[in-house]
Each structure stands twice: as structure tokens, then as C-alpha cells.
Coordinates of C-alpha atoms and ligand atoms in Angstrom, one line a residue:
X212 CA 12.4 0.2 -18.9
X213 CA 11.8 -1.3 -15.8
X214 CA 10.4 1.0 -13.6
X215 CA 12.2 1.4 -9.9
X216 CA 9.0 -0.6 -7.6
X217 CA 9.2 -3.6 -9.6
X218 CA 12.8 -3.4 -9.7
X219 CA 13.0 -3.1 -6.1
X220 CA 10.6 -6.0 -5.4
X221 CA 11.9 -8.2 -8.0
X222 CA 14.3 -10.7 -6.1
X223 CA 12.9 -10.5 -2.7
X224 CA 11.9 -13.9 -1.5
X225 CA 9.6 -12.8 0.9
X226 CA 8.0 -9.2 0.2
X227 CA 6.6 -7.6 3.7
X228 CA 4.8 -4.4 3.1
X229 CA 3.4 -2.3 6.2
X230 CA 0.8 0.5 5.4
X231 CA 1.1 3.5 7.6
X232 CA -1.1 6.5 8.1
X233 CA 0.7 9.3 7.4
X234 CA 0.2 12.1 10.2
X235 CA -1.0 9.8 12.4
X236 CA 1.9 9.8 15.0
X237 CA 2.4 12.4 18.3
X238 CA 4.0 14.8 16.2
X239 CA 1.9 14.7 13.1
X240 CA 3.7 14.5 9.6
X241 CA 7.1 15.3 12.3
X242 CA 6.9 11.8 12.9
X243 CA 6.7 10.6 9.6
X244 CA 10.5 10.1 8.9
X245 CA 10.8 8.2 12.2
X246 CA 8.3 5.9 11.6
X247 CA 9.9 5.2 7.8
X248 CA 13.3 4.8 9.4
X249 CA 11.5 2.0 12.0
X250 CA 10.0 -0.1 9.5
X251 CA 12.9 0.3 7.4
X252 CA 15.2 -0.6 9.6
X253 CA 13.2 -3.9 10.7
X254 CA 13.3 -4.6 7.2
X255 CA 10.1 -3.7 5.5
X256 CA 10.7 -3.6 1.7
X257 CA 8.5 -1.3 0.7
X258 CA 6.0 1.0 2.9
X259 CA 2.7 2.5 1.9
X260 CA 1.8 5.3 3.2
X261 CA -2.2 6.1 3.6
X262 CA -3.8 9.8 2.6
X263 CA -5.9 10.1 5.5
X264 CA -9.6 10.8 3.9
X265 CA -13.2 11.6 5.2
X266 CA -14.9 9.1 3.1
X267 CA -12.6 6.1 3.4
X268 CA -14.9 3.5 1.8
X269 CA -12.4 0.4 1.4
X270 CA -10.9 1.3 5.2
X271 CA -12.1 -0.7 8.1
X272 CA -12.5 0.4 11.7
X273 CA -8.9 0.7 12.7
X274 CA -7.8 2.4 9.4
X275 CA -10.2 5.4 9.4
X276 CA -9.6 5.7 13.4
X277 CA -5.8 7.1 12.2
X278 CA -7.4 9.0 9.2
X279 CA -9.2 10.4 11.5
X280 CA -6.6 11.4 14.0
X281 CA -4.1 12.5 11.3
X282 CA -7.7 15.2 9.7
X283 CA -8.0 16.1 13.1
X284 CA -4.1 17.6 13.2
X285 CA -5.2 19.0 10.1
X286 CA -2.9 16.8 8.2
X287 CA -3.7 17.6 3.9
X288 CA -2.4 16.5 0.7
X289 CA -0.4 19.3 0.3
X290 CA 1.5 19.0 3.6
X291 CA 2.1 15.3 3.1
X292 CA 4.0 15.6 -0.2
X293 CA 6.0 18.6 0.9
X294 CA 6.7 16.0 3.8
X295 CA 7.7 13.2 1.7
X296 CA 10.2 15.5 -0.5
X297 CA 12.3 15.3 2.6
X298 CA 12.3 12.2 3.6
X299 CA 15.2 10.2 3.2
X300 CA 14.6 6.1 2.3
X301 CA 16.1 3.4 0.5
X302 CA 12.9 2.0 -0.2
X303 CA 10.2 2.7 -2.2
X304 CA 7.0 4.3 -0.6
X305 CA 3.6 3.0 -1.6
X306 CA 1.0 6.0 -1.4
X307 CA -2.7 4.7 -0.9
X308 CA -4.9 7.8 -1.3
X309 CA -8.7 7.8 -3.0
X310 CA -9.7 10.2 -5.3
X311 CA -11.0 13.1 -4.0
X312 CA -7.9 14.5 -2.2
X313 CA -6.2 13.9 -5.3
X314 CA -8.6 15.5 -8.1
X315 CA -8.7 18.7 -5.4
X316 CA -5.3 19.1 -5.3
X317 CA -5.1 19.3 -9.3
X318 CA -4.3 15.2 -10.7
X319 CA -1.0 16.3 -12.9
X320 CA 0.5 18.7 -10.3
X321 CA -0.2 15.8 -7.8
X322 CA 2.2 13.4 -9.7
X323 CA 4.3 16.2 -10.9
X324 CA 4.8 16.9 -7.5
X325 CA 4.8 13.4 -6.1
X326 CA 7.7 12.4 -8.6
X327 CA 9.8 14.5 -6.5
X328 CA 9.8 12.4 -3.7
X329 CA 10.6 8.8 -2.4
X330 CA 6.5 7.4 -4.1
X331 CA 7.4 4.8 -6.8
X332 CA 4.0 4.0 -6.8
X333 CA 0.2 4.3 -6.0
X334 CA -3.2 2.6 -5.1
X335 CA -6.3 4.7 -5.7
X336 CA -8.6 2.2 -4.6
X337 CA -12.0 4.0 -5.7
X338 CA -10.5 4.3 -9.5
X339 CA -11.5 1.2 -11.1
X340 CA -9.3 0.1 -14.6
X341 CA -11.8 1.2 -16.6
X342 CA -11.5 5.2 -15.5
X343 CA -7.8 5.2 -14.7
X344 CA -7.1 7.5 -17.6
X345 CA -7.9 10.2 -15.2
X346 CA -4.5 9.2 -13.7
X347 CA -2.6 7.5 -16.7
X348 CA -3.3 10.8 -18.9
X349 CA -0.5 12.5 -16.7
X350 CA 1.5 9.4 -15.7
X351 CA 4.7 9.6 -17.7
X352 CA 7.5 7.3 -17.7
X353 CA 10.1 9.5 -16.5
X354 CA 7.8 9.8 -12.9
X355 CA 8.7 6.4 -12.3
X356 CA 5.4 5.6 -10.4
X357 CA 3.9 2.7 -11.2
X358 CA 0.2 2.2 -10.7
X359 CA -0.8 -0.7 -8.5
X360 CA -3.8 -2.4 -9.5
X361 CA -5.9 -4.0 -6.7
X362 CA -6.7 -7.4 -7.7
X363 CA -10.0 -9.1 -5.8
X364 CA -9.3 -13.1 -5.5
X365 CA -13.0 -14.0 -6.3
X366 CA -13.2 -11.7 -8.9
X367 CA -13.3 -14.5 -12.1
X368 CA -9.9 -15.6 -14.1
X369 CA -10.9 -13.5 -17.2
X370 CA -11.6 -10.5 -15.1
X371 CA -7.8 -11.2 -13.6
X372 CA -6.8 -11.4 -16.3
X373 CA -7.7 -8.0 -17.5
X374 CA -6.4 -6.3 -14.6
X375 CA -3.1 -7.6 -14.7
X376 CA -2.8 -7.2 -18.2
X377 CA -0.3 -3.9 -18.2
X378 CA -0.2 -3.9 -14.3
X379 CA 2.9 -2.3 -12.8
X380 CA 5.3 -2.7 -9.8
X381 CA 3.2 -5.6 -8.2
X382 CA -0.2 -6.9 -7.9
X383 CA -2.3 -6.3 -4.7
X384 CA -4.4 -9.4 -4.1
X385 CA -7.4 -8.5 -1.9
X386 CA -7.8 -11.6 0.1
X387 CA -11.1 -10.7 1.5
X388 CA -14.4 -9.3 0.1
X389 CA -14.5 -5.9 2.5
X390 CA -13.0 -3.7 4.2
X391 CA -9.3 -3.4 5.3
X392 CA -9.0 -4.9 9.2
X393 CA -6.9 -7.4 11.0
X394 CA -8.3 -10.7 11.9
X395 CA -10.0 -11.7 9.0
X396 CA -11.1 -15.5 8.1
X397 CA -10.4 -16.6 5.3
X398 CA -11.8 -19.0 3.3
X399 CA -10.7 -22.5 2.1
X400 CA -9.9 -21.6 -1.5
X401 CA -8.4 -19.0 -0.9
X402 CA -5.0 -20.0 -1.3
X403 CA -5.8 -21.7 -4.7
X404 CA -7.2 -18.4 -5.8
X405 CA -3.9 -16.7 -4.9
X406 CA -1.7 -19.4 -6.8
X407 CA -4.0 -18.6 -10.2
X408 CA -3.5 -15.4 -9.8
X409 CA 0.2 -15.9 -9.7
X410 CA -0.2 -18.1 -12.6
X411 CA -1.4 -14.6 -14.9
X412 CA 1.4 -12.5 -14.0
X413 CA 5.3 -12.4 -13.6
X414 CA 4.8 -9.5 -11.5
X415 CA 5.3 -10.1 -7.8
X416 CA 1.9 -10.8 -6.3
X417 CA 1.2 -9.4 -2.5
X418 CA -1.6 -10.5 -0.6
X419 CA -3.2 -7.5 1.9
X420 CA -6.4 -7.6 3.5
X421 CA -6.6 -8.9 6.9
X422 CA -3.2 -10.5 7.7
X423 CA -2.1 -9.8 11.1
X424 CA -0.3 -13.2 13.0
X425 CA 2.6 -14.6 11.6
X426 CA 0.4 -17.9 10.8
X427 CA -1.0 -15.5 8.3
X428 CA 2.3 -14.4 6.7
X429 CA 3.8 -17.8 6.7
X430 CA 0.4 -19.0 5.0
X431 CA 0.9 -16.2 2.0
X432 CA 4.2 -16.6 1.5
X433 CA 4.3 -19.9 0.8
X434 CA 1.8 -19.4 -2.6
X435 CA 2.7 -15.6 -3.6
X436 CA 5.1 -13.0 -2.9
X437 CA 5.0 -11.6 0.2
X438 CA 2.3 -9.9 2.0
X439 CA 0.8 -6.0 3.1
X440 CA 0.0 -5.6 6.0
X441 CA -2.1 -2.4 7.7
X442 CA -4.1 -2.6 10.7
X443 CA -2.0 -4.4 12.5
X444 CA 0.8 -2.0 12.2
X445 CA -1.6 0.8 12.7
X446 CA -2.4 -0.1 15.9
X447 CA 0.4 -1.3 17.4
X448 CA 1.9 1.8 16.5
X449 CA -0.4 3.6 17.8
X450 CA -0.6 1.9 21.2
X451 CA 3.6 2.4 21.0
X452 CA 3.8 -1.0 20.8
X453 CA 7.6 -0.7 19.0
X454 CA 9.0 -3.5 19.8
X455 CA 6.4 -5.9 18.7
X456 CA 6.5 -3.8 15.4
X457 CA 10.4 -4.4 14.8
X458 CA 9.7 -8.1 15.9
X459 CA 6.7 -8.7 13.8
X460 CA 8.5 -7.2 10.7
X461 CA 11.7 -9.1 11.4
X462 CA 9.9 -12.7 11.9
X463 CA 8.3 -12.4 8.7
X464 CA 11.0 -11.4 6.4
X465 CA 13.1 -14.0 7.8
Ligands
LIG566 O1 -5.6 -3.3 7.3 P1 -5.3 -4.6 6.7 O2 -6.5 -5.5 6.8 O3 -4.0 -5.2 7.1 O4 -5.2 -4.3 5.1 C1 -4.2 -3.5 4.5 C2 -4.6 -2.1 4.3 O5 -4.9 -1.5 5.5 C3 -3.9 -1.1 3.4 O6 -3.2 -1.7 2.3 C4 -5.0 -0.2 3.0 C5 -5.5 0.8 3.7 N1 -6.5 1.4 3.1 C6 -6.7 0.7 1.9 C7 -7.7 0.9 0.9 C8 -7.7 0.1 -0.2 C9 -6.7 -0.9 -0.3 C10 -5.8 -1.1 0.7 C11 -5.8 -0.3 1.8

């Protein structure tokens, strides 16, 4: 059975994805169903939400500034999920947490518990393939949340290959080689790499890393699915910057 992510993303033409810290607002984890409703509502089709975390190796600068706003209103695991069980959304969440948090809180109460709310799916960036057992041992199907596999666009077609082999919900192409943070180059080849990648999967393929103009989106969409975008948002929400947020969503889902 097709599991409710993929089916959700399946058939939109051009996927948009914004990642948001979650506690990082005024009013904490308050804020969180505001913020949903926002993106939402400029017509986001999927959100992830970010587990703020004191050793956020993939994050760049702007990333662990709001992890490190959201710690310091003593925003935890715990109070996030309880949060998300009352959230109300018609589309799926996204949650992007490492490791640690998540192997503290307990790993099958953690999806137990995150089954209960609006999460169809999860990126735990510092879990490679190769040790996401520790995950996949208490994943059943009835949870409905798919695993999202990050995908690095130099990594070598067999290597690809491997990773999307079983992959769920959609592929995460890492466009860069780094850390997450708007303004990014890119290189040349880059959209070639993106178009073999589609080539190895039917599953929608979104590009994150670095995309923050329009140019960008518009440059993505045109060889893969859509695109995710973080720091970006992060910061012009943030700096309250709303508007631009609604606009910026709106423009590229258009
Ligand atoms: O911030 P950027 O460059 O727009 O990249 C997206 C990114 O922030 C988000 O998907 C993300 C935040 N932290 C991560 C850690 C690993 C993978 C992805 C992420």
C-alpha cells in the first residue's frame, strides 16, 4: 500500500517544501500551528519541521541560529510531539531530527508516539542506509511514515542506486556538498546529476540544499520534482518577513 507522503506528493507538478524550526517562533511551540497554517495556506505541499539539536552537524549558520533559539525556550522532543498531536493540517509534516534526541527519548515510543500525529515522514540525517535498522526495526506499516532517504548528487550512480532502492515518500537530493544555507553555487553539472537521479526512481525527487531565489526554484523544477527549501524561510520568518514568505511560496508553486 501506498503509504500517505508519497500519495500526497504524487501528482503535484511542482512540489515546494519549506523546513521550519519548530519552537522557534515568539511563542515557542504556541506558534507552531500558526506558522503550519501560513505556509499552508500559501500553498506549501508538505512542511518539515526541524528538531532543534545541540550538535547540528548537517545545519548551516542560519539553521542552528533557530535551534538555538528554540533550546534556549527549552523547546524538547517530548514537548514537540505532544505539540504536533494537536495540530490540525491537510498536509503531511516532514520531521528532520538527528539521532540523539531520538534514541534518548526511547526510538519505538518515538514513532509510536509520532504516528499519532500529522508526521508522514522523517529525515535522520546522521543515520546512514546502512544503520537504519535502528529505525526500520520499529517502523511498521500501519505508522504510515515513510523514511526519506537523503540522496548526495555526486555521490556515484551505483551508490544512487542503492539508496533509492526501497526509498519511500520522495527522494531528498542534496544539491550541495555541505551544510544547509541559502545562497549556495552550484555547479555546472549539477542539473544533469539531478536528471539521473530522476532516471533511478519513480518516486518524486526534491532538490534542498541552498535554494533561496526563485531563479533557483524555477531552475529545479524544470529537471525534478519540486524543491525544499530552509534557510530562507527560517529567516525571513524570523525577521517577520510574512509577506515575502506567502509571496515566495505562492510564485513558486505557480
Ligand atoms: O537551509 P537550506 O539550504 O534551504 O536547506 C534545507 C534544509 O535547511 C532542511 O531541509 C534541513 C535542515 N537541516 C537539515 C539537515 C539535514 C538535511 C536537511 C536539513
Amino acid at each position: 500500500m501506498m503509504k500517505t507522503l508519497e500519495k500526497q506528493l504524487r501528482g503535484i507538478e511542482k512540489i515546494f517544501i519549506p523546513y521550519i524550526m519548530a519552537g522557534d517562533h515568539e511563542r515557542g511551540l504556541d506558534g507552531l500551528q500558526e506558522t503550519i497554517s501560513l505556509l499552508e495556506t500559501a500553498g506549501a505541499s508538505a512542511i518539515e519541521i526541524g528538531v532543534p539539536f545541540s550538535d547540528p552537524v548537517a545545519d548551516g549558520p542560519v539553521i542552528e541560529q533557530a535551534g538555538l533559539r528554540s533550546l534556549a525556550k527549552n523547546v524538547s522532543l517530548t514537548a514537540i510531539i505532544e505539540t504536533l498531536k494537536t495540530v490540525k493540517t491537510e498536509i503531511p509534516l516532514v520531521m528532520m531530527g538527528y539521532m540523539n534526541p531520538i534514541y534518548q527519548y526511547g526510538t519505538e515510543k518515538f514513532l509510536t508516539e509520532l504516528s499519532k500525529t500529522p508526521v508522514k515522514g522523517l529525515i535522520v540525517p546522521d543515520v546512514p542506509k546502512e544503520a537504519q535498522n535502528f529505525l526500520t526495526d520499529f517502523l511498521t506499516a500501519e505508522m504510515d511514515i515513510c523514511l526519506v532517504q537523503l540522496v548526495s548528487l555526486t555521490t556515484g550512480v551505483e551508490r544512487q542506486k542503492l539508496l533509492v532502492d526501497g526509498a519511500e515518500g520522495f527522494i531528498y537530493a542534496v544539491a550541495v556538498n555541505g551544510v544547509t544555507g541559502a545562497g549556495a553555487t552550484y555547479s555546472d553539472e549539477l542539473d544533469e546529476h539531478i536528471s539521473t537521479l530522476s532516471n533511478l526512481t519513480d518516486l518524486p525527487v526534491c532538490v534542498g540544499f541552498g535554494v533561496s531565489t526563485l531563479d533557483d526554484v524555477a531552475r529545479f523544477n524544470k529537471v525534478s520534482s519540486g524543491v525544499i527549501v530552509g534557510s530562507k524561510i527560517v529567516r525571513d520568518l524570523h525577521e517577520g518577513k510574512i509577506e515575502e514568505v506567502t509571496t515566495f511560496i505562492q510564485e513558486a508553486t505557480k
